[in-house]
């Protein structure tokens, strides 16, 4: 059957055609977007598997075979690829540290999980991080607590992390440029403190800024000797106990102390 279209009908058909084309383009490009998001989601799931496996392997050190599911859920939320340079995005979810410039690194996912886990944070805790770096550890903790405070000694890293976290919508992180050895007096005391650079000793100002019942996780040692991850607990009566957990390797805590 031959159907001839009048001019109006023909224009109508063209209009339908171009609408279809626009719709196709929308469907096509949104499927590219979701393929990208899916890809990172898949890589994030792989990262969580690697963390679970490392937990099994290191259970004797940290006395735990499984990570707190809340910690894994938090790490499943944070887009780690946004915390590294564009050329490292593809490897952002591998279970290893990566360079973030200025001679510093974003910690290995397993280490981030362990440190977060050991802090046993509650939703209304105030937490201090020393060594903001990329802001990744701060973002993971910000998923779990009401407010995160983080100090970074290298100004450009502090500024970049602040912008990055703002851009990603983390409103409950406050970053300051400064020497974290001395803690953050104005915001103290803290329920939990995490130090992400290796110190020669546990900084007394950080112990002072811990609430009774508070916990601190900190790598202690030198660049050339083995560093140990320590868990420092301040009891309700103010007495402090320290437990040695895991051999680790962190960049050094710098500053004038
Ligand atoms: N937590 C970071 C990893 C940081 S690497 C992340 O998730 O990406 C350790 C960081 O500690 C580095 O950025 C380093 O500049 C910083 N740092 C070293 N000494 C410091 C100090 N005294 N005070 C604050 N930050 C310090």
Short mmCIF file of C-alpha atoms and ligand atoms in Angstrom, two decimals:
data_model
loop_
_atom_site.label_atom_id
_atom_site.label_comp_id
_atom_site.label_asym_id
_atom_site.label_seq_id
_atom_site.Cartn_x
_atom_site.Cartn_y
_atom_site.Cartn_z
CA UNK A 1 0.00 0.00 0.00
CA UNK A 2 1.32 3.39 -0.93
CA UNK A 3 0.60 6.22 1.46
CA UNK A 4 1.32 9.71 0.29
CA UNK A 5 1.82 12.31 2.99
CA UNK A 6 0.55 15.84 2.71
CA UNK A 7 2.99 18.60 3.56
CA UNK A 8 1.68 18.96 7.14
CA UNK A 9 1.80 15.24 7.74
CA UNK A 10 5.30 15.08 6.29
CA UNK A 11 6.47 17.83 8.64
CA UNK A 12 4.81 15.89 11.48
CA UNK A 13 6.68 12.74 10.48
CA UNK A 14 9.98 14.64 10.44
CA UNK A 15 9.22 16.01 13.87
CA UNK A 16 8.50 12.52 15.20
CA UNK A 17 11.74 11.34 13.61
CA UNK A 18 13.82 14.04 15.25
CA UNK A 19 12.14 13.50 18.62
CA UNK A 20 12.98 9.82 18.30
CA UNK A 21 16.56 10.73 17.46
CA UNK A 22 16.82 12.96 20.55
CA UNK A 23 15.31 10.21 22.70
CA UNK A 24 17.74 7.68 21.26
CA UNK A 25 20.65 10.01 21.98
CA UNK A 26 19.45 10.50 25.56
CA UNK A 27 19.02 6.77 26.11
CA UNK A 28 22.37 6.05 24.50
CA UNK A 29 24.36 8.65 26.43
CA UNK A 30 22.72 7.80 29.75
CA UNK A 31 23.63 4.18 29.19
CA UNK A 32 27.26 5.29 28.74
CA UNK A 33 27.07 7.25 32.00
CA UNK A 34 25.60 4.36 33.92
CA UNK A 35 28.16 1.99 32.38
CA UNK A 36 30.88 4.29 33.83
CA UNK A 37 29.22 4.37 37.25
CA UNK A 38 28.65 0.61 37.08
CA UNK A 39 32.28 0.09 36.28
CA UNK A 40 33.40 1.96 39.43
CA UNK A 41 30.76 0.18 41.47
CA UNK A 42 32.12 -3.15 40.24
CA UNK A 43 35.67 -2.11 41.04
CA UNK A 44 34.54 -0.95 44.50
CA UNK A 45 32.94 -4.34 45.13
CA UNK A 46 36.25 -5.98 44.13
CA UNK A 47 38.08 -3.70 46.57
CA UNK A 48 35.76 -4.81 49.38
CA UNK A 49 36.50 -8.46 48.53
CA UNK A 50 40.24 -7.78 48.73
CA UNK A 51 39.74 -6.13 52.14
CA UNK A 52 37.75 -9.15 53.37
CA UNK A 53 40.54 -11.47 52.21
CA UNK A 54 43.23 -9.38 53.95
CA UNK A 55 41.18 -9.47 57.16
CA UNK A 56 41.26 -13.27 57.07
CA UNK A 57 45.04 -13.22 56.52
CA UNK A 58 45.76 -10.77 59.33
CA UNK A 59 43.19 -11.98 61.88
CA UNK A 60 45.96 -12.97 64.33
CA UNK A 61 47.23 -9.39 64.48
CA UNK A 62 44.03 -7.47 64.89
CA UNK A 63 42.07 -10.22 66.63
CA UNK A 64 39.26 -9.89 64.09
CA UNK A 65 38.38 -12.10 61.17
CA UNK A 66 35.78 -9.83 59.65
CA UNK A 67 35.53 -6.12 59.13
CA UNK A 68 32.65 -4.22 60.72
CA UNK A 69 29.93 -4.28 58.00
CA UNK A 70 29.32 -0.56 58.61
CA UNK A 71 32.92 0.17 57.65
CA UNK A 72 32.66 -1.88 54.46
CA UNK A 73 29.35 -0.19 53.64
CA UNK A 74 30.99 3.22 54.10
CA UNK A 75 33.89 2.26 51.84
CA UNK A 76 31.38 0.96 49.33
CA UNK A 77 29.91 4.48 49.21
CA UNK A 78 33.00 6.66 48.87
CA UNK A 79 34.12 7.19 45.26
CA UNK A 80 37.85 6.48 45.79
CA UNK A 81 38.56 7.28 42.11
CA UNK A 82 37.71 10.92 42.89
CA UNK A 83 40.58 11.09 45.41
CA UNK A 84 43.40 10.33 42.98
CA UNK A 85 44.74 12.02 39.84
CA UNK A 86 42.81 11.33 36.65
CA UNK A 87 45.53 9.03 35.24
CA UNK A 88 45.25 6.79 38.34
CA UNK A 89 41.47 6.43 38.35
CA UNK A 90 41.59 3.01 36.73
CA UNK A 91 43.74 1.63 39.56
CA UNK A 92 42.05 3.59 42.36
CA UNK A 93 40.26 0.49 43.69
CA UNK A 94 43.31 -1.76 43.78
CA UNK A 95 44.27 -2.75 47.30
CA UNK A 96 47.41 -0.63 47.47
CA UNK A 97 48.54 2.88 48.33
CA UNK A 98 48.80 5.42 45.51
CA UNK A 99 50.75 8.67 45.12
CA UNK A 100 48.80 11.89 45.69
CA UNK A 101 51.64 14.36 44.99
CA UNK A 102 54.02 16.20 47.36
CA UNK A 103 55.67 12.87 48.17
CA UNK A 104 52.53 11.65 49.98
CA UNK A 105 50.19 8.70 49.45
CA UNK A 106 46.55 7.75 49.86
CA UNK A 107 46.62 4.68 52.14
CA UNK A 108 45.86 1.15 50.98
CA UNK A 109 42.10 0.38 51.26
CA UNK A 110 42.70 -2.51 53.70
CA UNK A 111 44.61 -0.15 56.04
CA UNK A 112 41.84 2.46 55.81
CA UNK A 113 39.32 -0.25 56.71
CA UNK A 114 41.36 -1.50 59.69
CA UNK A 115 42.00 1.97 61.08
CA UNK A 116 38.36 2.98 60.70
CA UNK A 117 37.20 -0.30 62.20
CA UNK A 118 39.51 -0.05 65.23
CA UNK A 119 38.11 3.37 66.11
CA UNK A 120 34.67 1.71 66.72
CA UNK A 121 32.95 5.02 66.05
CA UNK A 122 29.35 5.82 66.94
CA UNK A 123 27.10 8.08 64.88
CA UNK A 124 27.39 11.11 67.19
CA UNK A 125 31.16 10.89 67.70
CA UNK A 126 33.54 13.77 67.04
CA UNK A 127 36.60 12.45 65.29
CA UNK A 128 39.99 14.01 64.55
CA UNK A 129 42.27 12.88 61.76
CA UNK A 130 45.92 13.95 61.55
CA UNK A 131 47.13 13.80 57.93
CA UNK A 132 44.23 14.68 55.60
CA UNK A 133 46.20 13.85 52.44
CA UNK A 134 43.64 13.25 49.70
CA UNK A 135 40.70 13.43 52.13
CA UNK A 136 39.72 9.80 51.47
CA UNK A 137 40.03 8.52 55.05
CA UNK A 138 38.12 11.61 56.22
CA UNK A 139 35.32 10.86 53.74
CA UNK A 140 35.05 7.24 54.91
CA UNK A 141 34.76 8.40 58.53
CA UNK A 142 32.35 11.17 57.53
CA UNK A 143 29.99 8.44 56.29
CA UNK A 144 29.88 7.08 59.85
CA UNK A 145 30.04 10.01 62.29
CA UNK A 146 28.40 13.35 62.83
CA UNK A 147 31.51 15.46 62.38
CA UNK A 148 35.05 14.93 61.17
CA UNK A 149 37.96 17.29 61.80
CA UNK A 150 41.12 16.77 59.80
CA UNK A 151 44.50 18.54 59.86
CA UNK A 152 47.03 18.57 57.01
CA UNK A 153 50.51 20.08 57.19
CA UNK A 154 50.96 20.57 53.41
CA UNK A 155 48.86 23.59 52.43
CA UNK A 156 48.05 22.62 48.80
CA UNK A 157 46.88 19.16 49.91
CA UNK A 158 44.66 20.70 52.60
CA UNK A 159 43.11 23.11 50.08
CA UNK A 160 42.62 20.42 47.44
CA UNK A 161 41.05 17.96 49.91
CA UNK A 162 38.69 20.64 51.18
CA UNK A 163 37.51 21.50 47.65
CA UNK A 164 37.18 17.83 46.72
CA UNK A 165 35.08 16.96 49.78
CA UNK A 166 32.88 20.02 49.25
CA UNK A 167 32.38 19.04 45.63
CA UNK A 168 31.35 15.54 46.65
CA UNK A 169 28.83 16.94 49.12
CA UNK A 170 30.57 16.08 52.40
CA UNK A 171 29.29 18.86 54.64
CA UNK A 172 30.43 17.29 57.91
CA UNK A 173 34.19 17.53 57.38
CA UNK A 174 36.25 20.51 58.55
CA UNK A 175 39.83 20.71 57.33
CA UNK A 176 42.61 22.86 58.69
CA UNK A 177 46.13 23.48 57.50
CA UNK A 178 48.56 22.99 60.38
CA UNK A 179 50.74 20.65 62.41
CA UNK A 180 48.52 17.87 63.69
CA UNK A 181 51.09 16.85 66.33
CA UNK A 182 49.43 19.46 68.53
CA UNK A 183 45.90 18.30 67.73
CA UNK A 184 43.02 20.78 67.45
CA UNK A 185 42.58 22.38 70.85
CA UNK A 186 39.48 24.44 69.92
CA UNK A 187 37.52 21.38 68.78
CA UNK A 188 38.74 18.97 71.48
CA UNK A 189 37.97 16.65 73.18
CA UNK A 190 37.48 13.88 70.62
CA UNK A 191 35.86 10.46 70.89
CA UNK A 192 38.37 9.09 68.43
CA UNK A 193 41.63 10.20 66.80
CA UNK A 194 43.29 8.65 63.77
CA UNK A 195 46.82 9.54 62.72
CA UNK A 196 47.70 8.59 59.15
CA UNK A 197 51.44 9.37 59.22
CA UNK A 198 54.05 7.56 61.31
CA UNK A 199 55.16 9.37 64.47
CA UNK A 200 58.30 8.65 66.51
CA UNK A 201 56.12 8.53 69.62
CA UNK A 202 52.47 9.06 70.54
CA UNK A 203 52.04 12.86 70.68
CA UNK A 204 51.07 13.85 74.25
CA UNK A 205 48.75 16.68 73.01
CA UNK A 206 46.67 14.05 71.16
CA UNK A 207 46.33 11.92 74.30
CA UNK A 208 45.28 15.05 76.19
CA UNK A 209 42.58 15.80 73.57
CA UNK A 210 41.06 12.33 73.78
CA UNK A 211 37.82 12.02 75.77
CA UNK A 212 37.74 9.52 78.65
CA UNK A 213 36.64 6.32 76.92
CA UNK A 214 38.21 7.59 73.67
CA UNK A 215 40.40 5.66 71.22
CA UNK A 216 43.34 6.61 69.05
CA UNK A 217 44.86 4.59 66.21
CA UNK A 218 48.37 5.67 65.25
CA UNK A 219 51.38 4.20 63.44
CA UNK A 220 54.54 4.63 65.48
CA UNK A 221 58.09 4.05 64.27
CA UNK A 222 60.64 5.58 61.94
CA UNK A 223 60.91 5.62 58.20
CA UNK A 224 63.68 3.01 58.21
CA UNK A 225 62.55 0.70 61.00
CA UNK A 226 59.37 -1.30 61.25
CA UNK A 227 56.40 0.79 62.21
CA UNK A 228 53.65 -0.62 64.36
CA UNK A 229 50.02 0.36 64.33
CA UNK A 230 49.10 1.20 67.92
CA UNK A 231 45.73 1.37 69.57
CA UNK A 232 45.70 3.86 72.43
CA UNK A 233 42.71 3.78 74.76
CA UNK A 234 41.91 6.35 77.43
CA UNK A 235 39.82 4.69 80.11
CA UNK A 236 36.95 6.40 81.85
CA UNK A 237 39.22 7.09 84.84
CA UNK A 238 41.71 8.83 82.52
CA UNK A 239 44.36 6.09 82.53
CA UNK A 240 45.90 5.30 79.15
CA UNK A 241 46.73 1.87 77.76
CA UNK A 242 48.50 1.04 74.51
CA UNK A 243 48.27 -2.09 72.40
CA UNK A 244 50.57 -2.98 69.51
CA UNK A 245 48.61 -4.38 66.57
CA UNK A 246 50.05 -4.62 63.12
CA UNK A 247 53.36 -3.94 61.33
CA UNK A 248 52.68 -1.14 58.85
CA UNK A 249 54.41 1.34 56.57
CA UNK A 250 53.36 4.99 56.51
CA UNK A 251 54.91 8.26 55.35
CA UNK A 252 56.48 10.10 58.32
CA UNK A 253 54.72 12.62 60.52
CA UNK A 254 56.59 15.84 59.84
CA UNK A 255 56.53 19.21 61.59
CA UNK A 256 58.53 21.06 64.18
CA UNK A 257 57.92 18.97 67.31
N1 LIG B 1 44.70 10.00 55.23
C1 LIG B 1 45.25 10.30 53.94
C2 LIG B 1 46.61 9.68 53.71
C3 LIG B 1 47.60 10.60 54.16
S1 LIG B 1 49.30 10.32 53.95
C4 LIG B 1 44.30 9.91 52.83
O1 LIG B 1 43.27 9.28 53.09
O2 LIG B 1 44.59 10.24 51.69
C5 LIG B 1 49.78 11.23 55.37
C6 LIG B 1 49.51 12.71 55.35
O3 LIG B 1 49.93 13.24 56.59
C7 LIG B 1 50.28 13.46 54.28
O4 LIG B 1 49.39 14.19 53.50
C8 LIG B 1 51.20 14.38 55.09
O5 LIG B 1 51.42 15.62 54.48
C9 LIG B 1 50.42 14.52 56.37
N2 LIG B 1 51.23 14.95 57.54
C10 LIG B 1 52.49 14.58 57.85
N3 LIG B 1 52.86 15.16 59.01
C11 LIG B 1 51.80 15.89 59.45
C12 LIG B 1 51.56 16.71 60.60
N4 LIG B 1 52.50 16.92 61.51
N5 LIG B 1 50.35 17.29 60.72
C13 LIG B 1 49.38 17.12 59.78
N6 LIG B 1 49.55 16.35 58.67
C14 LIG B 1 50.74 15.75 58.51
#
